[in-house]
Amino acid sequence: MKKYTNYVLALLVFGILMLLFNGSAAVLSAGAAIGGMLIRGYQGVMWSMEFLMDHLNFYSLLIYLIPGSVVLLWYYFAFAERNGMRNVLRRQTERIHPMTFVWLVLLMLATQHVTSLIMGMVGMLFPSALADYAELVEMSGLTQYSFTWVISTLILPPLVEEVAFRGLLYRYLRKGGACFLAANLIQAVCFGIYHMNFIQGIYTALVGFLFGYLAHRYQSLLIPMAAHGLFNLFGTVLAELESNFLPEILFGMLALMCVPLFVVVLVMIHFGIGEKKREDRQENQRV
């Protein structure tokens, strides 16, 4: 019975997250419209909507606040409180080595270009979907760089989404008896669905599977959080620089070169190349 309860909790995490994110967007838009009407009458409705559209990163930041608070409190009371935050932080960092972050930067650099290849192939099959996605990115404020952009793109999504999907959902699936592969696949598919866009859903599901592997490999949410932030950084700033300064043929060659780079770095991470001494020392300390 307890196993089934964990599966229900995993489903509940996903359902509540979807409800809160969509509900927060609706409530925020309605609140802005009502506030604008109270301040400037009917013209204030348009004024408030234009303000949100001109400050999309601030809008995104506000949307993350309620779901983020719920997810973080849920994780704390479900898993962290009973073990104590000091013990939780120690366990989250004990497998992390300085070399880990070198591999992580290279892995996310390669992953960003590999996903570009995947998006290109999917776009060839579904050109209208790719065009819709390009329009969505253009309207999302992802390239409106500012302090709020840093928070709404590089900090809040990695923090909230990693705790929700790799922290809560994945962990409940594992506690319910699902093997690593099944649990990781389910949370990755849910991560893709959560983005509610066909093109984005495909590559975020693949990246979500990778983030789940990293969480499992290091027994830590800090590494997928860092990876998530790097992926968002490379997918915005680096992608824009490359599109502005690299000829298309050079970008294609770079993306193709990142395929073997991705494989090599993933092998390095899997076998702990450069990290073995610390892991061996920790094992000896446990003995």
mmCIF file of C-alpha atoms in Angstrom:
data_model
loop_
_atom_site.group_PDB
_atom_site.id
_atom_site.type_symbol
_atom_site.label_atom_id
_atom_site.label_comp_id
_atom_site.label_asym_id
_atom_site.label_seq_id
_atom_site.Cartn_x
_atom_site.Cartn_y
_atom_site.Cartn_z
ATOM 1 C CA MET A 1 0.000 0.000 0.000
ATOM 2 C CA LYS A 2 2.843 2.362 0.884
ATOM 3 C CA LYS A 3 4.359 1.867 -2.577
ATOM 4 C CA TYR A 4 1.134 2.913 -4.271
ATOM 5 C CA THR A 5 0.966 5.945 -1.979
ATOM 6 C CA ASN A 6 4.348 7.090 -3.314
ATOM 7 C CA TYR A 7 3.141 6.743 -6.911
ATOM 8 C CA VAL A 8 0.074 8.830 -6.032
ATOM 9 C CA LEU A 9 2.316 11.451 -4.429
ATOM 10 C CA ALA A 10 4.478 11.553 -7.570
ATOM 11 C CA LEU A 11 1.379 12.134 -9.682
ATOM 12 C CA LEU A 12 0.198 14.749 -7.193
ATOM 13 C CA VAL A 13 3.494 16.645 -7.458
ATOM 14 C CA PHE A 14 3.133 16.878 -11.226
ATOM 15 C CA GLY A 15 -0.552 17.805 -11.115
ATOM 16 C CA ILE A 16 -0.096 20.505 -8.478
ATOM 17 C CA LEU A 17 2.919 21.933 -10.286
ATOM 18 C CA MET A 18 0.992 22.224 -13.568
ATOM 19 C CA LEU A 19 -2.001 23.725 -11.761
ATOM 20 C CA LEU A 20 0.078 26.238 -9.825
ATOM 21 C CA PHE A 21 2.116 27.433 -12.796
ATOM 22 C CA ASN A 22 -0.883 27.865 -15.073
ATOM 23 C CA GLY A 23 -3.004 29.213 -12.239
ATOM 24 C CA SER A 24 -0.322 31.694 -11.197
ATOM 25 C CA ALA A 25 -0.097 33.046 -14.740
ATOM 26 C CA ALA A 26 -3.892 33.426 -14.935
ATOM 27 C CA VAL A 27 -4.181 35.016 -11.474
ATOM 28 C CA LEU A 28 -1.270 37.374 -12.141
ATOM 29 C CA SER A 29 -2.759 38.509 -15.468
ATOM 30 C CA ALA A 30 -6.200 38.969 -13.924
ATOM 31 C CA GLY A 31 -4.726 40.830 -10.939
ATOM 32 C CA ALA A 32 -2.757 43.145 -13.226
ATOM 33 C CA ALA A 33 -5.872 43.855 -15.301
ATOM 34 C CA ILE A 34 -7.979 44.607 -12.206
ATOM 35 C CA GLY A 35 -5.230 46.763 -10.703
ATOM 36 C CA GLY A 36 -4.860 48.675 -13.946
ATOM 37 C CA MET A 37 -8.607 49.253 -14.137
ATOM 38 C CA LEU A 38 -8.710 50.574 -10.575
ATOM 39 C CA ILE A 39 -5.850 52.967 -11.255
ATOM 40 C CA ARG A 40 -6.603 54.174 -14.791
ATOM 41 C CA GLY A 41 -10.014 52.842 -15.653
ATOM 42 C CA TYR A 42 -10.540 50.764 -18.779
ATOM 43 C CA GLN A 43 -7.372 52.162 -20.365
ATOM 44 C CA GLY A 44 -5.496 50.848 -17.354
ATOM 45 C CA VAL A 45 -6.236 47.273 -18.427
ATOM 46 C CA MET A 46 -4.252 47.745 -21.618
ATOM 47 C CA TRP A 47 -1.590 49.676 -19.714
ATOM 48 C CA SER A 48 -1.096 46.860 -17.197
ATOM 49 C CA MET A 49 -0.981 44.203 -19.929
ATOM 50 C CA GLU A 50 1.549 46.223 -21.907
ATOM 51 C CA PHE A 51 3.638 46.631 -18.749
ATOM 52 C CA LEU A 52 3.765 42.851 -18.246
ATOM 53 C CA MET A 53 4.607 42.252 -21.903
ATOM 54 C CA ASP A 54 7.409 44.824 -21.699
ATOM 55 C CA HIS A 55 8.782 43.193 -18.533
ATOM 56 C CA LEU A 56 8.455 39.501 -19.332
ATOM 57 C CA ASN A 57 11.339 38.446 -17.103
ATOM 58 C CA PHE A 58 9.700 40.173 -14.141
ATOM 59 C CA TYR A 59 6.415 38.488 -15.088
ATOM 60 C CA SER A 60 8.164 35.107 -15.218
ATOM 61 C CA LEU A 61 9.825 35.773 -11.859
ATOM 62 C CA LEU A 62 6.438 36.438 -10.250
ATOM 63 C CA ILE A 63 4.924 33.291 -11.782
ATOM 64 C CA TYR A 64 7.655 31.150 -10.186
ATOM 65 C CA LEU A 65 7.148 32.511 -6.667
ATOM 66 C CA ILE A 66 4.058 30.548 -5.573
ATOM 67 C CA PRO A 67 4.902 27.186 -7.225
ATOM 68 C CA GLY A 68 8.500 27.568 -6.077
ATOM 69 C CA SER A 69 7.468 28.199 -2.481
ATOM 70 C CA VAL A 70 5.155 25.170 -2.482
ATOM 71 C CA VAL A 71 7.768 22.862 -4.042
ATOM 72 C CA LEU A 72 10.586 23.934 -1.709
ATOM 73 C CA LEU A 73 8.433 23.632 1.412
ATOM 74 C CA TRP A 74 7.162 20.241 0.249
ATOM 75 C CA TYR A 75 10.687 18.947 -0.252
ATOM 76 C CA TYR A 76 11.818 20.344 3.085
ATOM 77 C CA PHE A 77 9.021 18.786 5.142
ATOM 78 C CA ALA A 78 8.962 15.508 3.171
ATOM 79 C CA PHE A 79 12.691 14.757 3.022
ATOM 80 C CA ALA A 80 14.950 17.387 4.557
ATOM 81 C CA GLU A 81 13.473 18.163 7.968
ATOM 82 C CA ARG A 82 13.720 14.647 9.380
ATOM 83 C CA ASN A 83 17.420 14.369 8.464
ATOM 84 C CA GLY A 84 18.412 17.905 9.409
ATOM 85 C CA MET A 85 19.597 20.497 6.912
ATOM 86 C CA ARG A 86 23.248 20.048 7.879
ATOM 87 C CA ASN A 87 23.135 16.330 7.066
ATOM 88 C CA VAL A 88 21.193 16.991 3.887
ATOM 89 C CA LEU A 89 23.758 19.525 2.664
ATOM 90 C CA ARG A 90 26.619 17.187 3.545
ATOM 91 C CA ARG A 91 25.060 14.351 1.544
ATOM 92 C CA GLN A 92 24.333 16.701 -1.349
ATOM 93 C CA THR A 93 27.994 17.684 -1.630
ATOM 94 C CA GLU A 94 29.985 14.601 -0.583
ATOM 95 C CA ARG A 95 30.328 13.199 -4.126
ATOM 96 C CA ILE A 96 31.105 16.539 -5.755
ATOM 97 C CA HIS A 97 34.692 17.211 -6.808
ATOM 98 C CA PRO A 98 36.122 20.395 -8.395
ATOM 99 C CA MET A 99 36.647 18.367 -11.585
ATOM 100 C CA THR A 100 32.908 17.724 -11.612
ATOM 101 C CA PHE A 101 32.252 21.313 -12.640
ATOM 102 C CA VAL A 102 34.786 21.136 -15.477
ATOM 103 C CA TRP A 103 32.979 18.113 -16.894
ATOM 104 C CA LEU A 104 29.658 19.829 -16.275
ATOM 105 C CA VAL A 105 30.547 22.932 -18.294
ATOM 106 C CA LEU A 106 31.783 20.783 -21.189
ATOM 107 C CA LEU A 107 28.749 18.511 -20.975
ATOM 108 C CA MET A 108 26.254 21.373 -21.059
ATOM 109 C CA LEU A 109 28.153 23.085 -23.872
ATOM 110 C CA ALA A 110 27.916 19.881 -25.887
ATOM 111 C CA THR A 111 24.318 19.237 -24.839
ATOM 112 C CA GLN A 112 23.205 22.676 -25.980
ATOM 113 C CA HIS A 113 24.578 22.071 -29.485
ATOM 114 C CA VAL A 114 23.308 18.501 -29.665
ATOM 115 C CA THR A 115 19.808 19.696 -28.775
ATOM 116 C CA SER A 116 20.130 22.298 -31.543
ATOM 117 C CA LEU A 117 20.749 19.441 -33.980
ATOM 118 C CA ILE A 118 17.746 17.549 -32.611
ATOM 119 C CA MET A 119 15.558 20.643 -32.898
ATOM 120 C CA GLY A 120 16.729 21.122 -36.467
ATOM 121 C CA MET A 121 15.801 17.552 -37.377
ATOM 122 C CA VAL A 122 12.419 17.826 -35.672
ATOM 123 C CA GLY A 123 11.899 21.172 -37.410
ATOM 124 C CA MET A 124 12.449 19.544 -40.799
ATOM 125 C CA LEU A 125 9.607 17.154 -40.018
ATOM 126 C CA PHE A 126 7.373 19.757 -38.360
ATOM 127 C CA PRO A 127 8.315 23.191 -39.783
ATOM 128 C CA SER A 128 5.198 24.914 -38.448
ATOM 129 C CA ALA A 129 5.935 23.679 -34.925
ATOM 130 C CA LEU A 130 9.496 25.034 -35.149
ATOM 131 C CA ALA A 131 8.191 28.384 -36.375
ATOM 132 C CA ASP A 132 5.751 28.523 -33.452
ATOM 133 C CA TYR A 133 8.573 27.720 -31.045
ATOM 134 C CA ALA A 134 10.816 30.435 -32.542
ATOM 135 C CA GLU A 135 7.992 32.940 -32.101
ATOM 136 C CA LEU A 136 7.486 31.784 -28.516
ATOM 137 C CA VAL A 137 11.188 32.287 -27.714
ATOM 138 C CA GLU A 138 11.157 35.732 -29.324
ATOM 139 C CA MET A 139 8.153 36.781 -27.219
ATOM 140 C CA SER A 140 9.360 35.175 -23.985
ATOM 141 C CA GLY A 141 11.942 37.756 -22.959
ATOM 142 C CA LEU A 142 14.731 35.154 -22.883
ATOM 143 C CA THR A 143 17.121 37.558 -24.593
ATOM 144 C CA GLN A 144 16.122 40.659 -22.611
ATOM 145 C CA TYR A 145 19.197 40.532 -20.403
ATOM 146 C CA SER A 146 18.931 42.175 -16.998
ATOM 147 C CA PHE A 147 19.123 41.380 -13.288
ATOM 148 C CA THR A 148 15.573 39.993 -13.392
ATOM 149 C CA TRP A 149 16.614 37.863 -16.391
ATOM 150 C CA VAL A 150 19.348 36.268 -14.273
ATOM 151 C CA ILE A 151 16.829 35.393 -11.574
ATOM 152 C CA SER A 152 14.005 34.285 -13.885
ATOM 153 C CA THR A 153 16.226 32.290 -16.278
ATOM 154 C CA LEU A 154 19.357 31.118 -14.469
ATOM 155 C CA ILE A 155 18.253 30.808 -10.828
ATOM 156 C CA LEU A 156 14.543 30.144 -10.322
ATOM 157 C CA PRO A 157 13.935 27.534 -13.077
ATOM 158 C CA PRO A 158 16.931 25.354 -12.052
ATOM 159 C CA LEU A 159 16.034 25.649 -8.373
ATOM 160 C CA VAL A 160 12.286 25.058 -8.613
ATOM 161 C CA GLU A 161 12.206 22.562 -11.475
ATOM 162 C CA GLU A 162 15.058 20.395 -10.222
ATOM 163 C CA VAL A 163 13.518 20.148 -6.754
ATOM 164 C CA ALA A 164 10.119 19.383 -8.293
ATOM 165 C CA PHE A 165 11.120 16.822 -10.932
ATOM 166 C CA ARG A 166 14.437 15.335 -9.824
ATOM 167 C CA GLY A 167 13.833 15.947 -6.121
ATOM 168 C CA LEU A 168 10.173 15.148 -5.462
ATOM 169 C CA LEU A 169 8.676 13.349 -8.454
ATOM 170 C CA TYR A 170 11.676 11.117 -9.169
ATOM 171 C CA ARG A 171 12.217 10.345 -5.499
ATOM 172 C CA TYR A 172 8.601 9.342 -4.925
ATOM 173 C CA LEU A 173 8.777 7.035 -7.954
ATOM 174 C CA ARG A 174 11.903 5.400 -6.567
ATOM 175 C CA LYS A 175 10.340 5.026 -3.124
ATOM 176 C CA GLY A 176 7.378 3.419 -4.839
ATOM 177 C CA GLY A 177 9.642 0.700 -6.234
ATOM 178 C CA ALA A 178 10.382 1.969 -9.753
ATOM 179 C CA CYS A 179 13.873 1.184 -11.019
ATOM 180 C CA PHE A 180 16.210 4.048 -11.914
ATOM 181 C CA LEU A 181 15.546 3.803 -15.654
ATOM 182 C CA ALA A 182 11.744 3.775 -15.303
ATOM 183 C CA ALA A 183 11.660 6.543 -12.696
ATOM 184 C CA ASN A 184 14.054 8.709 -14.677
ATOM 185 C CA LEU A 185 12.125 8.180 -17.907
ATOM 186 C CA ILE A 186 8.790 9.048 -16.285
ATOM 187 C CA GLN A 187 10.059 12.231 -14.660
ATOM 188 C CA ALA A 188 11.750 13.261 -17.937
ATOM 189 C CA VAL A 189 8.530 12.789 -19.923
ATOM 190 C CA CYS A 190 6.642 14.787 -17.286
ATOM 191 C CA PHE A 191 9.309 17.485 -17.536
ATOM 192 C CA GLY A 192 8.734 17.670 -21.295
ATOM 193 C CA ILE A 193 4.939 17.830 -20.897
ATOM 194 C CA TYR A 194 5.301 20.537 -18.266
ATOM 195 C CA HIS A 195 6.760 22.931 -20.864
ATOM 196 C CA MET A 196 3.557 22.634 -22.931
ATOM 197 C CA ASN A 197 5.203 23.105 -26.322
ATOM 198 C CA PHE A 198 5.875 20.346 -28.860
ATOM 199 C CA ILE A 199 9.422 21.350 -29.851
ATOM 200 C CA GLN A 200 10.469 22.417 -26.384
ATOM 201 C CA GLY A 201 8.795 19.345 -24.902
ATOM 202 C CA ILE A 202 10.972 17.017 -26.970
ATOM 203 C CA TYR A 203 14.339 18.490 -26.075
ATOM 204 C CA THR A 204 13.436 19.232 -22.443
ATOM 205 C CA ALA A 205 12.381 15.606 -21.985
ATOM 206 C CA LEU A 206 15.788 14.483 -23.296
ATOM 207 C CA VAL A 207 17.632 17.029 -21.189
ATOM 208 C CA GLY A 208 15.460 16.127 -18.202
ATOM 209 C CA PHE A 209 16.571 12.510 -18.555
ATOM 210 C CA LEU A 210 20.189 13.710 -18.506
ATOM 211 C CA PHE A 211 19.542 15.845 -15.425
ATOM 212 C CA GLY A 212 17.991 12.822 -13.738
ATOM 213 C CA TYR A 213 21.085 10.773 -14.514
ATOM 214 C CA LEU A 214 23.297 13.498 -13.011
ATOM 215 C CA ALA A 215 21.156 13.610 -9.860
ATOM 216 C CA HIS A 216 21.491 9.816 -9.577
ATOM 217 C CA ARG A 217 25.216 9.780 -10.367
ATOM 218 C CA TYR A 218 26.113 12.366 -7.735
ATOM 219 C CA GLN A 219 23.230 11.671 -5.335
ATOM 220 C CA SER A 220 22.678 15.413 -5.326
ATOM 221 C CA LEU A 221 20.283 18.017 -6.684
ATOM 222 C CA LEU A 222 23.031 20.639 -6.735
ATOM 223 C CA ILE A 223 24.652 19.171 -9.860
ATOM 224 C CA PRO A 224 21.493 19.077 -12.019
ATOM 225 C CA MET A 225 20.688 22.582 -10.753
ATOM 226 C CA ALA A 226 24.084 23.795 -11.924
ATOM 227 C CA ALA A 227 23.685 21.897 -15.198
ATOM 228 C CA HIS A 228 20.225 23.385 -15.709
ATOM 229 C CA GLY A 229 21.541 26.904 -15.145
ATOM 230 C CA LEU A 230 24.424 26.346 -17.561
ATOM 231 C CA PHE A 231 22.076 24.897 -20.175
ATOM 232 C CA ASN A 232 19.837 27.977 -19.938
ATOM 233 C CA LEU A 233 22.880 30.266 -20.100
ATOM 234 C CA PHE A 234 24.332 28.552 -23.168
ATOM 235 C CA GLY A 235 20.892 28.363 -24.783
ATOM 236 C CA THR A 236 20.435 32.129 -24.562
ATOM 237 C CA VAL A 237 23.667 34.161 -24.412
ATOM 238 C CA LEU A 238 25.930 31.704 -26.250
ATOM 239 C CA ALA A 239 23.287 30.772 -28.825
ATOM 240 C CA GLU A 240 22.683 34.448 -29.609
ATOM 241 C CA LEU A 241 26.398 35.162 -29.965
ATOM 242 C CA GLU A 242 26.866 32.186 -32.268
ATOM 243 C CA SER A 243 23.903 33.141 -34.439
ATOM 244 C CA ASN A 244 25.223 36.705 -34.745
ATOM 245 C CA PHE A 245 28.883 35.953 -35.430
ATOM 246 C CA LEU A 246 29.210 32.404 -36.766
ATOM 247 C CA PRO A 247 28.411 31.518 -40.381
ATOM 248 C CA GLU A 248 25.787 28.811 -40.628
ATOM 249 C CA ILE A 249 28.268 26.236 -41.936
ATOM 250 C CA LEU A 250 30.631 26.809 -38.993
ATOM 251 C CA PHE A 251 27.774 26.537 -36.535
ATOM 252 C CA GLY A 252 26.763 23.239 -38.144
ATOM 253 C CA MET A 253 30.321 21.916 -37.900
ATOM 254 C CA LEU A 254 30.535 22.988 -34.250
ATOM 255 C CA ALA A 255 27.247 21.271 -33.454
ATOM 256 C CA LEU A 256 28.421 18.040 -35.117
ATOM 257 C CA MET A 257 31.731 18.149 -33.219
ATOM 258 C CA CYS A 258 29.757 18.396 -29.979
ATOM 259 C CA VAL A 259 28.198 14.953 -30.536
ATOM 260 C CA PRO A 260 31.438 13.022 -29.794
ATOM 261 C CA LEU A 261 32.286 15.597 -27.109
ATOM 262 C CA PHE A 262 28.976 14.826 -25.401
ATOM 263 C CA VAL A 263 29.685 11.084 -25.450
ATOM 264 C CA VAL A 264 33.270 11.434 -24.189
ATOM 265 C CA VAL A 265 32.375 13.784 -21.328
ATOM 266 C CA LEU A 266 29.432 11.598 -20.292
ATOM 267 C CA VAL A 267 31.779 8.612 -20.113
ATOM 268 C CA MET A 268 34.220 10.659 -18.012
ATOM 269 C CA ILE A 269 31.418 11.569 -15.614
ATOM 270 C CA HIS A 270 30.059 8.033 -15.455
ATOM 271 C CA PHE A 271 33.418 6.541 -14.516
ATOM 272 C CA GLY A 272 34.411 9.461 -12.291
ATOM 273 C CA ILE A 273 37.574 10.321 -14.207
ATOM 274 C CA GLY A 274 39.398 12.950 -12.191
ATOM 275 C CA GLU A 275 37.068 12.424 -9.235
ATOM 276 C CA LYS A 276 38.163 8.974 -8.090
ATOM 277 C CA LYS A 277 40.563 10.008 -5.340
ATOM 278 C CA ARG A 278 37.923 11.871 -3.399
ATOM 279 C CA GLU A 279 35.337 9.114 -3.869
ATOM 280 C CA ASP A 280 37.843 6.469 -2.725
ATOM 281 C CA ARG A 281 38.737 8.560 0.312
ATOM 282 C CA GLN A 282 35.071 8.893 1.222
ATOM 283 C CA GLU A 283 34.555 5.154 0.881
ATOM 284 C CA ASN A 284 37.532 4.504 3.182
ATOM 285 C CA GLN A 285 36.123 6.935 5.735
ATOM 286 C CA ARG A 286 32.801 5.079 5.712
ATOM 287 C CA VAL A 287 34.594 1.768 6.298
#
